[in-house]
Short mmCIF file of C-alpha atoms and ligand atoms in Angstrom, two decimals:
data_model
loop_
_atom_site.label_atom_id
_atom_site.label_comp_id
_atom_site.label_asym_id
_atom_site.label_seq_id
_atom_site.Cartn_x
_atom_site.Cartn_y
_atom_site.Cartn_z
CA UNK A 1 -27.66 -14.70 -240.43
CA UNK A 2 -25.02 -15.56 -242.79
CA UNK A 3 -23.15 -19.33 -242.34
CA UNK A 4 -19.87 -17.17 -242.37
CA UNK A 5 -20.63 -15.75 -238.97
CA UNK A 6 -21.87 -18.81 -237.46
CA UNK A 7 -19.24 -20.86 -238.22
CA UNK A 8 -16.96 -18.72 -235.86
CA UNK A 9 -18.54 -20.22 -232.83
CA UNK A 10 -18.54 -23.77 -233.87
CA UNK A 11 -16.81 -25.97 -231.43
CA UNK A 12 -13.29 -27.75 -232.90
CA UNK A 13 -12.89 -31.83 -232.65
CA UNK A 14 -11.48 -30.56 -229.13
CA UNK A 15 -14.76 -28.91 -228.45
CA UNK A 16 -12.85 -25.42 -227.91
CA UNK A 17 -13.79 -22.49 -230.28
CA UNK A 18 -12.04 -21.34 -233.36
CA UNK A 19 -12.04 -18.13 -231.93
CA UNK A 20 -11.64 -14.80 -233.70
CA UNK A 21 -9.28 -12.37 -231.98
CA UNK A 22 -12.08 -10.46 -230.49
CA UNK A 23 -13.43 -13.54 -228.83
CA UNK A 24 -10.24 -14.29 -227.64
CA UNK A 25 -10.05 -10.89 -226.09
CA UNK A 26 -13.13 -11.38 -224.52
CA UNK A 27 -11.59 -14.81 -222.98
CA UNK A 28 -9.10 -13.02 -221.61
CA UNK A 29 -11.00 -9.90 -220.09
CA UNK A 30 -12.89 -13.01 -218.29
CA UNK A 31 -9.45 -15.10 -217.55
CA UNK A 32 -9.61 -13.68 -213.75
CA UNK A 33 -13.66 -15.22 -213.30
CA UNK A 34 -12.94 -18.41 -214.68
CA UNK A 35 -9.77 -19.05 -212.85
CA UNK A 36 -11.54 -17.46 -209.64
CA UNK A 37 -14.30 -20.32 -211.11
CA UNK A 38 -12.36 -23.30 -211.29
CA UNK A 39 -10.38 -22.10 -207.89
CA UNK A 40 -7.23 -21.58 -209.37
CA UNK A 41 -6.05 -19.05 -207.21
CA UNK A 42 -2.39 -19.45 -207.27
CA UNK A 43 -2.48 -18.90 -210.90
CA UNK A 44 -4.98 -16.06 -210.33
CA UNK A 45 -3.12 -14.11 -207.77
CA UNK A 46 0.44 -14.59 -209.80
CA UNK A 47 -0.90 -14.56 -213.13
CA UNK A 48 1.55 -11.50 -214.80
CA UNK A 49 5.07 -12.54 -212.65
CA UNK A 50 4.14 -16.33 -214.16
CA UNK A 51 3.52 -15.14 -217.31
CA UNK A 52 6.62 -12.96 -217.64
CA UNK A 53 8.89 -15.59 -215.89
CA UNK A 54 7.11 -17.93 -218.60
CA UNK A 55 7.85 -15.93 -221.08
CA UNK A 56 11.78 -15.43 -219.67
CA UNK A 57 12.72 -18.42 -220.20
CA UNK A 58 11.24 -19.20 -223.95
CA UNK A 59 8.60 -21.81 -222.35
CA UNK A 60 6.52 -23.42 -224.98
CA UNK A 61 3.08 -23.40 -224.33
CA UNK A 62 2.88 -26.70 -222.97
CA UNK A 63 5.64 -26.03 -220.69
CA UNK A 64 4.27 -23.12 -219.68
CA UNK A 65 0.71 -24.57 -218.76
CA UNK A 66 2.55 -27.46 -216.82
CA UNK A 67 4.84 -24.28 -214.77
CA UNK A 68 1.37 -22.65 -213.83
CA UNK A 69 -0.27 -25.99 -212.85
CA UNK A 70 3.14 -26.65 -210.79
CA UNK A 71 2.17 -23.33 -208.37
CA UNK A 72 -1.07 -24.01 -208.42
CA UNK A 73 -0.70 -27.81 -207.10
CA UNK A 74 2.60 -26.30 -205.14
CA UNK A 75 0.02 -23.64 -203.17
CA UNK A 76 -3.01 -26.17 -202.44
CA UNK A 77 -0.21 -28.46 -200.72
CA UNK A 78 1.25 -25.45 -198.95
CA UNK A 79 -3.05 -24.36 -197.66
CA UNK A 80 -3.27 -28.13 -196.39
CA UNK A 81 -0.61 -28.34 -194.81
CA UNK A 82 -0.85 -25.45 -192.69
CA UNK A 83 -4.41 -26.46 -192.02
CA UNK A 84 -3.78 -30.15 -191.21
CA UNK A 85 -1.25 -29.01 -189.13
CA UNK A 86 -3.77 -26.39 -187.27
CA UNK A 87 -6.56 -28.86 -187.12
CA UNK A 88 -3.78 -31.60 -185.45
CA UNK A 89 -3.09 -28.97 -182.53
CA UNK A 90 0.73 -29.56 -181.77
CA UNK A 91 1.85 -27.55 -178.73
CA UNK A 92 4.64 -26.10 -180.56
CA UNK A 93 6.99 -27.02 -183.29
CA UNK A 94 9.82 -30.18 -183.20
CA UNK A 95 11.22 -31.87 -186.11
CA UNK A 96 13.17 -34.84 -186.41
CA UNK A 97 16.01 -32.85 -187.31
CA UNK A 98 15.94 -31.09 -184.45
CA UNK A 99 16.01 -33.91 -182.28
CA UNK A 100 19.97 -34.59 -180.82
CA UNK A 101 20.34 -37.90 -180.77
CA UNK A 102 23.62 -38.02 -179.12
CA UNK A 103 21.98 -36.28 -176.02
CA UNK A 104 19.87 -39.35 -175.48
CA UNK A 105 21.45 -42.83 -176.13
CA UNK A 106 18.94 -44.88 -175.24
CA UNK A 107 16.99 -44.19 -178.32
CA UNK A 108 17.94 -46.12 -181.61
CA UNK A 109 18.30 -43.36 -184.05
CA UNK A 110 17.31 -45.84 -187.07
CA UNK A 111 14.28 -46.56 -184.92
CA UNK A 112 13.42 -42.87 -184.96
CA UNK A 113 13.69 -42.15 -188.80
CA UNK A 114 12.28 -45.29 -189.80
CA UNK A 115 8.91 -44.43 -187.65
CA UNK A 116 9.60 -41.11 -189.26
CA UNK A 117 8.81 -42.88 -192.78
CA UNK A 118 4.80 -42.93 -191.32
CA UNK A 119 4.42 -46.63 -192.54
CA UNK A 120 2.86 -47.61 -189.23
CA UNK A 121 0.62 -44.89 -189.87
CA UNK A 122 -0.15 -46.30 -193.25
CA UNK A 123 -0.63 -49.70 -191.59
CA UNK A 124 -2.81 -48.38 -188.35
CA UNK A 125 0.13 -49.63 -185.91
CA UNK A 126 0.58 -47.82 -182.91
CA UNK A 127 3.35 -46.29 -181.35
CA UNK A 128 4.23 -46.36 -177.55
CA UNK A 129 6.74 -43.51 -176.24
CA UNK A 130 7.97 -44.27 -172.40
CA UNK A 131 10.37 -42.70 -170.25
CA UNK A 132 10.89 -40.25 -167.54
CA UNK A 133 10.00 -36.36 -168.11
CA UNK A 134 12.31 -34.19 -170.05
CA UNK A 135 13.78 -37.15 -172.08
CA UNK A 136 12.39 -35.84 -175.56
CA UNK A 137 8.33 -37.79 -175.79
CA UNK A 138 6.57 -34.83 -176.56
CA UNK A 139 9.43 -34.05 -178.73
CA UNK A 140 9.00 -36.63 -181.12
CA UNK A 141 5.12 -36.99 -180.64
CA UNK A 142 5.08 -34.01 -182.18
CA UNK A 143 7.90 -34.66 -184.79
CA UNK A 144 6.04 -37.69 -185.74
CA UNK A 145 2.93 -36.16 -185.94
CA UNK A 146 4.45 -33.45 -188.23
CA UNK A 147 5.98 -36.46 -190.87
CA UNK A 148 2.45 -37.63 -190.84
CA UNK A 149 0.60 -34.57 -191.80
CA UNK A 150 3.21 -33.90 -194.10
CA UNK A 151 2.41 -37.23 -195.64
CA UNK A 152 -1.13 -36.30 -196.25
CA UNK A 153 -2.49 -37.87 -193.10
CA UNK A 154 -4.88 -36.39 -190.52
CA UNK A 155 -3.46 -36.07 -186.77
CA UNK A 156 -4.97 -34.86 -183.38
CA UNK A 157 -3.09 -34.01 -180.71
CA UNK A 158 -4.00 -33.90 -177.17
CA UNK A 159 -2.95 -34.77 -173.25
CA UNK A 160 -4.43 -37.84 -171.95
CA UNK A 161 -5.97 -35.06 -169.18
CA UNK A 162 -7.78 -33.57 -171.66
CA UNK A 163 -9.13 -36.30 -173.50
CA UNK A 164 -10.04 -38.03 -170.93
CA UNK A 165 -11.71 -34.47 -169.31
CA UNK A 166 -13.76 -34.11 -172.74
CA UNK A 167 -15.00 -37.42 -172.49
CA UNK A 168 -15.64 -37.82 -168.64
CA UNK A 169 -17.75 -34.68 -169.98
CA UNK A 170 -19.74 -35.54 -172.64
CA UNK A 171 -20.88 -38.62 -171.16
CA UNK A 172 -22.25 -36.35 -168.23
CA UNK A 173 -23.80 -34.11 -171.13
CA UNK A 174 -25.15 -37.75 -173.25
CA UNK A 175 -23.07 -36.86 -176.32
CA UNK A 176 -20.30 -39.81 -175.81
CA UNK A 177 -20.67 -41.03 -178.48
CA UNK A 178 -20.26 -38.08 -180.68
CA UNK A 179 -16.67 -37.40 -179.06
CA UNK A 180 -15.70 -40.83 -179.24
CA UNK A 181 -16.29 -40.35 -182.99
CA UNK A 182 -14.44 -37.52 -183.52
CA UNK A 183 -11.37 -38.81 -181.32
CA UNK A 184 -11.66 -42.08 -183.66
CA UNK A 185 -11.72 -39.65 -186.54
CA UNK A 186 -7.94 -38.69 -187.48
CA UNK A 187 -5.38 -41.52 -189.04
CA UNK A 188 -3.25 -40.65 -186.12
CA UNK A 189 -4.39 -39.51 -182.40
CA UNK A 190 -1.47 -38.61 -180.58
CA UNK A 191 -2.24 -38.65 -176.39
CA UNK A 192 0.54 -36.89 -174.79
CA UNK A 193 1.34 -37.48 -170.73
CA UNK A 194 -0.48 -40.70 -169.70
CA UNK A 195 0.37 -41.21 -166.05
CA UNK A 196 0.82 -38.24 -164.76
CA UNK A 197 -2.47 -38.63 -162.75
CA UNK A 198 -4.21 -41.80 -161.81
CA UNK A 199 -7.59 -42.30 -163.22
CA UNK A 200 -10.65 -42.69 -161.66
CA UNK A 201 -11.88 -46.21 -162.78
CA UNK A 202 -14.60 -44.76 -164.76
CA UNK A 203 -12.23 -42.74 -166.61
CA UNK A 204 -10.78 -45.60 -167.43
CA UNK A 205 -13.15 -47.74 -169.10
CA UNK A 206 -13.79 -44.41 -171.27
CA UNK A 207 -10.52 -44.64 -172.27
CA UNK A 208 -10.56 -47.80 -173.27
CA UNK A 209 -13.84 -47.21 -175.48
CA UNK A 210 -12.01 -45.16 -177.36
CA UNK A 211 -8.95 -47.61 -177.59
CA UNK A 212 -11.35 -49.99 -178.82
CA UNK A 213 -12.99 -48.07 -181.36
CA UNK A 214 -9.55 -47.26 -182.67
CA UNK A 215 -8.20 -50.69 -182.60
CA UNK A 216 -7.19 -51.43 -186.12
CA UNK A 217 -8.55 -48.40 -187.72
CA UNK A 218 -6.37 -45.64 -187.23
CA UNK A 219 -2.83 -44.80 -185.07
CA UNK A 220 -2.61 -44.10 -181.61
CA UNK A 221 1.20 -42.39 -180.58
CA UNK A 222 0.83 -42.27 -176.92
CA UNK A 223 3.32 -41.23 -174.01
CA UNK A 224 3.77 -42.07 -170.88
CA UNK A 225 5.95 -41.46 -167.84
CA UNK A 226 4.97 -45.32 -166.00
CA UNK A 227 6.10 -48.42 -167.62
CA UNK A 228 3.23 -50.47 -168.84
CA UNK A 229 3.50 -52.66 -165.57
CA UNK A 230 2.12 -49.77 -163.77
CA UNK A 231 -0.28 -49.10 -166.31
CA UNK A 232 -2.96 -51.13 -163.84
CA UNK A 233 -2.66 -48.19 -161.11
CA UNK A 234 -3.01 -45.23 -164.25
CA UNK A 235 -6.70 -46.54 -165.08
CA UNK A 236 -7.33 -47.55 -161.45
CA UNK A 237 -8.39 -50.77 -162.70
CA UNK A 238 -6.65 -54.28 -163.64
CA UNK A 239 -8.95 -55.45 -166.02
CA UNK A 240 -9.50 -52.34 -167.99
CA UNK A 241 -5.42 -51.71 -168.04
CA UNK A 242 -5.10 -55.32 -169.14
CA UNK A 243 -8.07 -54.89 -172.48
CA UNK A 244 -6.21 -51.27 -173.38
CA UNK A 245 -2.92 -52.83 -173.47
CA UNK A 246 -4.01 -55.54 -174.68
CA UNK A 247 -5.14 -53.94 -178.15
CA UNK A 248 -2.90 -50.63 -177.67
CA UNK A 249 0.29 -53.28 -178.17
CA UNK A 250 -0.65 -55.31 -180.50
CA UNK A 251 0.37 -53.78 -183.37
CA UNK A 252 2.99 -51.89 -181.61
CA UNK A 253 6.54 -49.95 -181.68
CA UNK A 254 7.40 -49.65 -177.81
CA UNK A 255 10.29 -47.25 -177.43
CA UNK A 256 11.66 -46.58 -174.14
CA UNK A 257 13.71 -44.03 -173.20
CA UNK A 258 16.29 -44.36 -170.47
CA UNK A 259 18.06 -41.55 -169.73
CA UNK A 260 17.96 -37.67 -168.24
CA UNK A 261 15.92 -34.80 -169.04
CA UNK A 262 17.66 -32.77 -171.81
CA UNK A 263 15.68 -29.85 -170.12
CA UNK A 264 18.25 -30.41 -167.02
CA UNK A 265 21.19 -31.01 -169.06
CA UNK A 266 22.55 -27.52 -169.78
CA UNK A 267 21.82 -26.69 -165.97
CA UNK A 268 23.89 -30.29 -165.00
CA UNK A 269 26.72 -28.79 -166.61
CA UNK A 270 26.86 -25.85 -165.30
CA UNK A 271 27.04 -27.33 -161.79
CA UNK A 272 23.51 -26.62 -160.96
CA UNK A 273 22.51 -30.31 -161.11
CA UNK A 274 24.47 -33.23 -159.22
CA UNK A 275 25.07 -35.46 -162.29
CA UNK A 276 22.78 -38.88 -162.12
CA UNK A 277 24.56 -41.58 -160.29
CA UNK A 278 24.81 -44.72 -162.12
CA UNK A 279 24.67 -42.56 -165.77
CA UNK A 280 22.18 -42.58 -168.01
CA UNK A 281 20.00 -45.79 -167.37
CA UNK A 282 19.70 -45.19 -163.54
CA UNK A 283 16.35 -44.19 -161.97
CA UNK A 284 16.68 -40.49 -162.24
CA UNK A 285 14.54 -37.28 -162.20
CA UNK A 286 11.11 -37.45 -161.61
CA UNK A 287 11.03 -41.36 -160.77
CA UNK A 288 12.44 -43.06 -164.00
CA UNK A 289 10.41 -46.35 -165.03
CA UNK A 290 12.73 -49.46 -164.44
CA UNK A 291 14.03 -50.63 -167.68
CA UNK A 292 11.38 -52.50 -170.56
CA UNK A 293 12.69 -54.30 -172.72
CA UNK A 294 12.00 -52.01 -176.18
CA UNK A 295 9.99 -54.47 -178.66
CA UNK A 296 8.07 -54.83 -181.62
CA UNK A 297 4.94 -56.84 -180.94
P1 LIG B 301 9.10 -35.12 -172.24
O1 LIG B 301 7.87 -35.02 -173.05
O2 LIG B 301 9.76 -36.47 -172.31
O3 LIG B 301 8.87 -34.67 -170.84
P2 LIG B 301 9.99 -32.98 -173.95
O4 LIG B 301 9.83 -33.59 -175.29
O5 LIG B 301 8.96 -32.01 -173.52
O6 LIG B 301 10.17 -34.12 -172.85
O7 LIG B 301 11.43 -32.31 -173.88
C1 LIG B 301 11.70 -31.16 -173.10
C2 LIG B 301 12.38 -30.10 -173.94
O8 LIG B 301 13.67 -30.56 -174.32
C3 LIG B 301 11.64 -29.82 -175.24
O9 LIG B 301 11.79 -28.47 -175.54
C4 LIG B 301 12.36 -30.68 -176.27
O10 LIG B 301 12.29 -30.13 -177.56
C5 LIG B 301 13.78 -30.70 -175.74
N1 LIG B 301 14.44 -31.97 -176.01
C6 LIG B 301 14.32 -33.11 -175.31
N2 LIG B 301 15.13 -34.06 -175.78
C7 LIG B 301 15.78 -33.51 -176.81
C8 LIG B 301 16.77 -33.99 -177.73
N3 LIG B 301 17.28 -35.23 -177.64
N4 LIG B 301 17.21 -33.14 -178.70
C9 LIG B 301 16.73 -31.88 -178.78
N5 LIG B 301 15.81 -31.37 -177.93
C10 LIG B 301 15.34 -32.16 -176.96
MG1 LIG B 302 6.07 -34.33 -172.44
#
């Protein structure tokens, strides 16, 4: 074989190809298997409108490799978002821009969007919701929880009925400790509702395995309709309410919400409801916790 024809193939300083124009055709008849190859598939699926938008506005090539790598980055983000936010199992959709501040007073609004930054996620603090039903908790549980997937963080969501259900269960079954793994798993574990029921004692103490095993690892955002005084009749046990508060608050935001159920509110004003006496900081609907003191501990 003549030198001439070999030298074709020999790989540049940059360790591409000085490639003759039927080589290049080649590359691009297999553009589509590499891309599919190096799971590019933004640029893929796109390829001609990028091309021709590329080519639109005069991009140089290095412009134009930047534009494609900018959908290609912009898609992955989109894909793990959506799955983040499918794996974290909110109830429904709420955003912190959807939450009225106006209609509950009792919450600091600089509070709100300063927990909405996700640096207590970053720093494993937890975050302590409490206040009567309909006052906005599973609201901004979920709001939160959103600003933290955004931010690249994994979330769970789930009631305190059925965590504590799955776990009550897999002890019964011997695979505790699995499910106290993967409830120890995400950077943030959001337990909706605590309170609602009281606990059996031996619920309890689960509980506050799992407490434990999240102490200073990852986030707990939990809600609750008792103040944490009455947190001693929820797990049915002094001792065991004393050890989960004891770790649950110390790296805590408390925020308490006084005030009544936006749910009610549109049915108050239209006469349906007697308004609360006393306003907004009474006991109200649904027996509202006397007042704690909000805090940072
Ligand atoms: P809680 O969990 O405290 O019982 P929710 O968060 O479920 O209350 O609130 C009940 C309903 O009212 C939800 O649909 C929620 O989005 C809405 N809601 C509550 N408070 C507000 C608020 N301040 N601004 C906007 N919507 C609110
Ligand atoms: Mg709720």
């Amino acid at each position: 074989m003549p030198r001439s024809t070999q030298k074709t193939a020999a790989p540049s300083r940059s360790g591409m190809t000085a490639a003759e124009p039927a080589e290049i055709q080649r590359l691009v008849e297999d553009l589509d298997g590499m891309l599919s190859r190096l799971r590019l598939g933004a640029i893929r699926e796109q390829l001609d409108g990028l091309l021709e938008e590329a080519a639109r506005r005069q991009l140089n090539l290095r412009e134009a490799l930047a534009w494609l790598c900018a959908a290609e980055v912009a898609s992955k983000e989109q894909r793990r978002l959506s799955m983040a936010m499918t794996i974290a199992h909110f109830p429904f959709v709420r955003t912190l821009e959807g939450f009225e501040f106006e209609a509950q007073p009792s919450i600091d609004p600089g509070k709100i969007r300063d927990l909405g930054t996700c640096r207590w996620v970053a720093n494993g603090d937890n975050v302590v919701l409490l206040g009567p039903p309909g006052v906005g908790k599973t609201h901004l549980e979920v709001a939160l929880g959103r600003e933290a997937v955004a931010r690249g963080y994994t979330a769970q969501f789930t009631t305190a009925m059925e965590l504590i259900g799955a776990l009550v269960k897999a002890q019964q079954q011997g695979t505790l400790e699995m499910r106290l793994a993967q409830y120890a798993k995400p950077k943030l574990l959001i337990i909706d509702e605590l309170g609602y029921l009281p606990l059996e004692p031996a619920a309890g103490h689960l509980f506050f395995q799992l407490i434990s095993r999240r102490y200073e690892q990852g986030s707990v955002l939990i809600s609750s309709n008792r103040p944490v005084e009455e947190w001693d009749e929820v797990f049915g046990d002094q001792v065991v309410a004393a050890a989960i508060l004891d770790r649950l608050l110390h790296h805590s935001h408390v925020v308490t919400i006084r005030g009544d159920s936006y749910r009610l509110r549109e049915k108050r004003r239209s006469g349906l409801f007697r308004p609360q006496a006393g306003g907004s900081s009474s006991a109200g609907i649904g027996g509202v916790p006397p007042p704690i003191p909000a805090e940072e501990a």
